[in-house]
mmCIF file of C-alpha atoms in Angstrom:
data_model
loop_
_atom_site.group_PDB
_atom_site.id
_atom_site.type_symbol
_atom_site.label_atom_id
_atom_site.label_comp_id
_atom_site.label_asym_id
_atom_site.label_seq_id
_atom_site.Cartn_x
_atom_site.Cartn_y
_atom_site.Cartn_z
ATOM 1 C CA ASP T 1 -62.726 -50.142 166.052
ATOM 2 C CA ALA T 2 -61.083 -53.444 165.314
ATOM 3 C CA GLY T 3 -57.466 -53.189 164.123
ATOM 4 C CA ILE T 4 -56.983 -49.451 164.472
ATOM 5 C CA THR T 5 -56.379 -47.445 167.616
ATOM 6 C CA GLN T 6 -55.986 -43.726 168.100
ATOM 7 C CA SER T 7 -54.384 -42.102 171.111
ATOM 8 C CA PRO T 8 -55.103 -40.048 173.023
ATOM 9 C CA ARG T 9 -58.908 -40.030 172.750
ATOM 10 C CA HIS T 10 -59.154 -36.558 174.229
ATOM 11 C CA LYS T 11 -56.612 -33.805 174.682
ATOM 12 C CA VAL T 12 -56.640 -30.188 175.793
ATOM 13 C CA THR T 13 -53.525 -28.211 175.006
ATOM 14 C CA GLU T 14 -52.371 -24.618 175.042
ATOM 15 C CA THR T 15 -51.792 -22.426 172.025
ATOM 16 C CA GLY T 16 -48.225 -22.634 170.784
ATOM 17 C CA THR T 17 -47.426 -26.059 172.158
ATOM 18 C CA PRO T 18 -46.543 -29.028 169.941
ATOM 19 C CA VAL T 19 -48.956 -31.952 169.985
ATOM 20 C CA THR T 20 -48.569 -35.467 168.587
ATOM 21 C CA LEU T 21 -51.461 -37.791 167.848
ATOM 22 C CA ARG T 22 -50.850 -41.463 167.272
ATOM 23 C CA CYS T 23 -52.567 -43.961 165.014
ATOM 24 C CA HIS T 24 -51.728 -47.634 165.436
ATOM 25 C CA GLN T 25 -52.990 -50.451 163.210
ATOM 26 C CA THR T 26 -52.709 -54.210 163.447
ATOM 27 C CA GLU T 27 -54.074 -54.927 159.946
ATOM 28 C CA ASN T 28 -50.769 -54.468 158.061
ATOM 29 C CA HIS T 29 -52.516 -52.120 155.621
ATOM 30 C CA ARG T 30 -50.282 -50.079 153.337
ATOM 31 C CA TYR T 31 -52.309 -46.872 153.251
ATOM 32 C CA MET T 32 -52.954 -44.639 156.229
ATOM 33 C CA TYR T 33 -54.661 -41.245 156.419
ATOM 34 C CA TRP T 34 -55.279 -38.396 158.810
ATOM 35 C CA TYR T 35 -58.524 -36.428 158.460
ATOM 36 C CA ARG T 36 -60.031 -33.686 160.539
ATOM 37 C CA GLN T 37 -63.765 -33.262 160.983
ATOM 38 C CA ASP T 38 -65.362 -29.888 161.602
ATOM 39 C CA PRO T 39 -68.993 -28.755 161.473
ATOM 40 C CA GLY T 40 -69.931 -27.607 157.977
ATOM 41 C CA HIS T 41 -66.801 -29.075 156.411
ATOM 42 C CA GLY T 42 -67.196 -32.804 156.773
ATOM 43 C CA LEU T 43 -63.957 -34.757 156.699
ATOM 44 C CA ARG T 44 -60.894 -33.103 155.172
ATOM 45 C CA LEU T 45 -57.627 -34.859 154.400
ATOM 46 C CA ILE T 46 -54.567 -33.570 156.253
ATOM 47 C CA HIS T 47 -51.829 -36.017 155.243
ATOM 48 C CA TYR T 48 -51.626 -39.551 153.993
ATOM 49 C CA SER T 49 -49.091 -42.327 153.705
ATOM 50 C CA TYR T 50 -48.681 -44.942 150.976
ATOM 51 C CA GLY T 51 -45.880 -46.841 152.668
ATOM 52 C CA VAL T 52 -43.198 -46.667 155.332
ATOM 53 C CA LYS T 53 -41.498 -43.283 155.068
ATOM 54 C CA ASP T 54 -43.771 -42.387 152.107
ATOM 55 C CA THR T 55 -46.108 -39.544 152.955
ATOM 56 C CA ASP T 56 -47.756 -36.652 151.158
ATOM 57 C CA LYS T 57 -49.907 -33.642 151.870
ATOM 58 C CA GLY T 58 -53.664 -33.469 151.735
ATOM 59 C CA GLU T 59 -55.892 -30.446 151.276
ATOM 60 C CA VAL T 60 -55.420 -28.930 154.761
ATOM 61 C CA SER T 61 -51.801 -29.759 155.613
ATOM 62 C CA ASP T 62 -50.553 -26.342 156.777
ATOM 63 C CA GLY T 63 -49.397 -26.498 160.400
ATOM 64 C CA TYR T 64 -49.240 -30.291 160.427
ATOM 65 C CA SER T 65 -46.518 -32.829 159.826
ATOM 66 C CA VAL T 66 -46.560 -36.614 159.815
ATOM 67 C CA SER T 67 -44.192 -39.501 160.148
ATOM 68 C CA ARG T 68 -44.405 -43.190 159.416
ATOM 69 C CA SER T 69 -41.361 -45.170 160.482
ATOM 70 C CA LYS T 70 -43.228 -48.483 160.788
ATOM 71 C CA THR T 71 -46.145 -49.970 158.880
ATOM 72 C CA GLU T 72 -48.315 -49.985 161.974
ATOM 73 C CA ASP T 73 -47.806 -46.411 163.226
ATOM 74 C CA PHE T 74 -48.722 -43.079 161.665
ATOM 75 C CA LEU T 75 -48.071 -39.975 163.748
ATOM 76 C CA LEU T 76 -49.630 -36.571 163.252
ATOM 77 C CA THR T 77 -47.838 -33.580 164.790
ATOM 78 C CA LEU T 78 -49.209 -30.106 165.241
ATOM 79 C CA GLU T 79 -46.000 -28.136 165.276
ATOM 80 C CA SER T 80 -47.400 -25.170 167.210
ATOM 81 C CA ALA T 81 -51.044 -25.645 168.070
ATOM 82 C CA THR T 82 -53.536 -22.881 167.252
ATOM 83 C CA SER T 83 -57.191 -22.505 168.168
ATOM 84 C CA SER T 84 -58.156 -23.187 164.529
ATOM 85 C CA GLN T 85 -56.794 -26.696 164.982
ATOM 86 C CA THR T 86 -59.427 -27.495 167.572
ATOM 87 C CA SER T 87 -61.189 -30.389 165.880
ATOM 88 C CA VAL T 88 -61.864 -34.093 165.880
ATOM 89 C CA TYR T 89 -59.056 -35.994 164.184
ATOM 90 C CA PHE T 90 -59.642 -39.351 162.527
ATOM 91 C CA CYS T 91 -57.105 -41.828 161.328
ATOM 92 C CA ALA T 92 -58.072 -44.302 158.607
ATOM 93 C CA ILE T 93 -56.470 -47.308 156.992
ATOM 94 C CA SER T 94 -57.017 -48.957 153.630
ATOM 95 C CA GLU T 95 -55.642 -51.782 151.552
ATOM 96 C CA LEU T 96 -56.367 -50.799 147.983
ATOM 97 C CA ARG T 97 -56.857 -53.575 145.495
ATOM 98 C CA THR T 98 -57.989 -51.345 142.672
ATOM 99 C CA GLN T 99 -57.800 -47.668 141.859
ATOM 100 C CA SER T 100 -61.353 -47.325 143.120
ATOM 101 C CA GLY T 101 -60.396 -46.317 146.631
ATOM 102 C CA ASN T 102 -61.948 -49.163 148.573
ATOM 103 C CA GLY T 103 -63.570 -48.265 151.826
ATOM 104 C CA TYR T 104 -61.608 -47.180 154.810
ATOM 105 C CA THR T 105 -61.584 -48.429 158.337
ATOM 106 C CA PHE T 106 -61.641 -45.438 160.636
ATOM 107 C CA GLY T 107 -60.382 -45.095 164.159
ATOM 108 C CA SER T 108 -62.605 -43.742 166.914
ATOM 109 C CA GLY T 109 -61.130 -40.264 166.709
ATOM 110 C CA THR T 110 -59.160 -37.866 168.891
ATOM 111 C CA ARG T 111 -60.989 -34.832 170.203
ATOM 112 C CA LEU T 112 -58.436 -32.023 170.434
ATOM 113 C CA THR T 113 -59.104 -28.675 172.067
ATOM 114 C CA VAL T 114 -56.564 -25.864 171.798
ATOM 115 C CA VAL T 115 -57.068 -23.131 174.409
ATOM 116 C CA GLN D 1 -67.027 -24.804 145.325
ATOM 117 C CA LYS D 2 -66.557 -28.102 147.101
ATOM 118 C CA GLU D 3 -66.216 -31.084 144.791
ATOM 119 C CA VAL D 4 -68.857 -32.967 146.754
ATOM 120 C CA GLU D 5 -71.801 -31.059 148.203
ATOM 121 C CA GLN D 6 -74.254 -32.424 150.732
ATOM 122 C CA ASP D 7 -77.127 -30.806 152.562
ATOM 123 C CA PRO D 8 -76.170 -31.009 156.249
ATOM 124 C CA GLY D 9 -79.790 -31.088 157.391
ATOM 125 C CA PRO D 10 -80.619 -31.866 160.089
ATOM 126 C CA LEU D 11 -83.271 -34.266 158.855
ATOM 127 C CA SER D 12 -85.888 -35.595 161.264
ATOM 128 C CA VAL D 13 -88.360 -38.332 160.279
ATOM 129 C CA PRO D 14 -90.777 -40.685 162.048
ATOM 130 C CA GLU D 15 -89.990 -44.363 162.380
ATOM 131 C CA GLY D 16 -90.967 -46.310 159.276
ATOM 132 C CA ALA D 17 -90.493 -43.402 156.880
ATOM 133 C CA ILE D 18 -88.521 -43.605 153.671
ATOM 134 C CA VAL D 19 -85.440 -41.421 153.922
ATOM 135 C CA SER D 20 -83.687 -39.838 150.953
ATOM 136 C CA LEU D 21 -80.172 -38.493 151.407
ATOM 137 C CA ASN D 22 -78.497 -36.711 148.539
ATOM 138 C CA CYS D 23 -75.168 -35.395 147.290
ATOM 139 C CA THR D 24 -74.015 -33.629 144.181
ATOM 140 C CA TYR D 25 -70.511 -33.659 142.780
ATOM 141 C CA SER D 26 -68.697 -31.479 140.292
ATOM 142 C CA ASN D 27 -65.743 -33.585 139.151
ATOM 143 C CA SER D 28 -66.668 -35.654 136.088
ATOM 144 C CA ALA D 29 -63.703 -37.958 136.802
ATOM 145 C CA PHE D 30 -65.424 -39.374 139.887
ATOM 146 C CA GLN D 31 -66.516 -42.930 139.151
ATOM 147 C CA TYR D 32 -66.799 -44.617 142.526
ATOM 148 C CA PHE D 33 -69.088 -43.475 145.269
ATOM 149 C CA MET D 34 -69.441 -44.447 148.875
ATOM 150 C CA TRP D 35 -71.791 -43.808 151.736
ATOM 151 C CA TYR D 36 -70.499 -43.804 155.279
ATOM 152 C CA ARG D 37 -72.551 -43.842 158.458
ATOM 153 C CA GLN D 38 -71.223 -42.173 161.584
ATOM 154 C CA TYR D 39 -72.785 -42.583 165.001
ATOM 155 C CA SER D 40 -72.250 -39.866 167.588
ATOM 156 C CA ARG D 41 -68.656 -39.774 168.899
ATOM 157 C CA LYS D 42 -67.627 -42.679 166.669
ATOM 158 C CA GLY D 43 -65.615 -43.006 163.479
ATOM 159 C CA PRO D 44 -67.433 -43.329 160.141
ATOM 160 C CA GLU D 45 -68.119 -46.836 158.856
ATOM 161 C CA LEU D 46 -68.601 -47.858 155.237
ATOM 162 C CA LEU D 47 -72.258 -48.496 154.467
ATOM 163 C CA MET D 48 -72.546 -48.749 150.684
ATOM 164 C CA TYR D 49 -70.190 -48.689 147.720
ATOM 165 C CA THR D 50 -71.200 -48.179 144.083
ATOM 166 C CA TYR D 51 -69.502 -47.780 140.735
ATOM 167 C CA SER D 52 -70.701 -45.545 137.925
ATOM 168 C CA SER D 53 -74.416 -45.119 137.321
ATOM 169 C CA GLY D 54 -77.260 -47.282 138.552
ATOM 170 C CA ASN D 55 -78.651 -48.709 141.755
ATOM 171 C CA LYS D 56 -77.258 -50.972 144.418
ATOM 172 C CA GLU D 57 -79.415 -52.482 147.127
ATOM 173 C CA ASP D 58 -78.434 -53.912 150.485
ATOM 174 C CA GLY D 59 -81.303 -54.744 152.790
ATOM 175 C CA ARG D 60 -83.183 -51.551 153.619
ATOM 176 C CA PHE D 61 -80.552 -49.404 151.922
ATOM 177 C CA THR D 62 -80.362 -48.435 148.240
ATOM 178 C CA ALA D 63 -77.564 -46.346 146.732
ATOM 179 C CA GLN D 64 -78.226 -44.622 143.444
ATOM 180 C CA VAL D 65 -75.860 -42.776 141.124
ATOM 181 C CA ASP D 66 -76.925 -40.583 138.207
ATOM 182 C CA LYS D 67 -73.754 -39.559 136.399
ATOM 183 C CA SER D 68 -75.606 -37.456 133.842
ATOM 184 C CA SER D 69 -76.748 -35.077 136.582
ATOM 185 C CA LYS D 70 -73.820 -35.771 138.968
ATOM 186 C CA TYR D 71 -76.258 -36.804 141.675
ATOM 187 C CA ILE D 72 -75.777 -39.443 144.375
ATOM 188 C CA SER D 73 -78.590 -40.703 146.581
ATOM 189 C CA LEU D 74 -79.026 -43.040 149.524
ATOM 190 C CA PHE D 75 -82.516 -44.318 150.309
ATOM 191 C CA ILE D 76 -83.408 -45.929 153.619
ATOM 192 C CA ARG D 77 -86.660 -47.891 153.714
ATOM 193 C CA ASP D 78 -88.594 -48.571 156.901
ATOM 194 C CA SER D 79 -86.284 -46.283 158.849
ATOM 195 C CA GLN D 80 -85.507 -47.215 162.449
ATOM 196 C CA PRO D 81 -84.319 -45.157 165.432
ATOM 197 C CA SER D 82 -81.050 -47.069 165.154
ATOM 198 C CA ASP D 83 -80.532 -45.384 161.764
ATOM 199 C CA SER D 84 -80.093 -42.048 163.557
ATOM 200 C CA ALA D 85 -76.583 -40.959 162.606
ATOM 201 C CA THR D 86 -74.636 -38.695 160.286
ATOM 202 C CA TYR D 87 -74.428 -39.955 156.715
ATOM 203 C CA LEU D 88 -71.505 -38.933 154.531
ATOM 204 C CA CYS D 89 -71.074 -39.401 150.816
ATOM 205 C CA ALA D 90 -67.570 -39.714 149.401
ATOM 206 C CA SER D 91 -65.643 -40.332 146.216
ATOM 207 C CA PRO D 92 -61.956 -41.051 145.536
ATOM 208 C CA ARG D 93 -59.907 -38.102 144.416
ATOM 209 C CA LYS D 94 -57.542 -38.745 141.515
ATOM 210 C CA ALA D 95 -54.162 -37.109 141.114
ATOM 211 C CA GLY D 96 -51.420 -38.068 138.719
ATOM 212 C CA GLY D 97 -53.208 -41.193 137.599
ATOM 213 C CA THR D 98 -53.805 -42.658 141.039
ATOM 214 C CA SER D 99 -55.922 -41.618 143.940
ATOM 215 C CA TYR D 100 -53.957 -43.474 146.651
ATOM 216 C CA GLY D 101 -57.371 -44.009 148.132
ATOM 217 C CA LYS D 102 -57.796 -40.365 149.048
ATOM 218 C CA LEU D 103 -61.462 -39.612 149.522
ATOM 219 C CA THR D 104 -63.397 -36.389 149.054
ATOM 220 C CA PHE D 105 -66.288 -36.239 151.508
ATOM 221 C CA GLY D 106 -69.488 -34.307 151.542
ATOM 222 C CA GLN D 107 -70.328 -32.308 154.664
ATOM 223 C CA GLY D 108 -72.539 -35.048 156.064
ATOM 224 C CA THR D 109 -76.297 -35.091 156.765
ATOM 225 C CA ILE D 110 -77.499 -35.513 160.345
ATOM 226 C CA LEU D 111 -80.487 -37.873 160.438
ATOM 227 C CA THR D 112 -82.786 -38.453 163.413
ATOM 228 C CA VAL D 113 -85.485 -41.136 163.280
ATOM 229 C CA HIS D 114 -88.140 -40.673 165.980
ATOM 230 C CA PRO D 115 -89.887 -43.700 167.528
#
C-alpha cells in the first residue's frame, strides 16, 4: 500500500517472548492506529496515536504497548506474547480534516502466530 | 452487544446479481458511515463514505443509511468476480467530544461472486 509499510509481514514467536511490530508511513499523517483482525470480531482498535509521543488505548489494549517517537513510525509491542495474541495486525494512518473520521489508509498487515 | 453488527455470511452469488450487504448500529451518535473492501491477505481499502441518512452512488455501488432504523446498506449492481472480497462497515467512535478518527467496525461479510 502506497505510503505505509508494516514489518515484518509474517512472524512466528514463542509464548512469553516480547515482540515488536513496526508501522512506517511516508505521508506525514498525524494519526496512526493499530488494529487486530480476528474471525468473528472484525477489526478492533488496540492503540492509537494523535501525534508524536501522544498515544492512547483502544478497546483491546491489554498486553500491548506502543511508542511514537517520530511522525513516521508507530511501534506496537507485545510485552509477553500469548497464544490469544495470534492474529493479523493492521496499521492505519489518517489525516483528519473534520470530526467525521475520514477514511484510513491501511497497511498490508502482519500475520503473527504465537506458539 | 457490539455497536456495529454485520452478518459475516459467507454470501455467494452468480455474476451479474445485485448484492445487498447490511449492518446495524446501536449508537445514535454515529453520523458518518463507511464501507471498506478487503481482498484476501490485503489491508482494507475505503470504498464508500456517507453522512447521515440517504443514498450515495458511485458507479455500481450504492451506500444507503437509514438513521431511523439504524441500518446501513451497500448495494452492488452487476456484480463481478473481482468484487469477491470481505466488506466491512464502520463508523467513527466519539469520546470526549472528538473521535480522533477511531473507527468501530462490523465483523465483515465475505462475498464470493461466481463466474
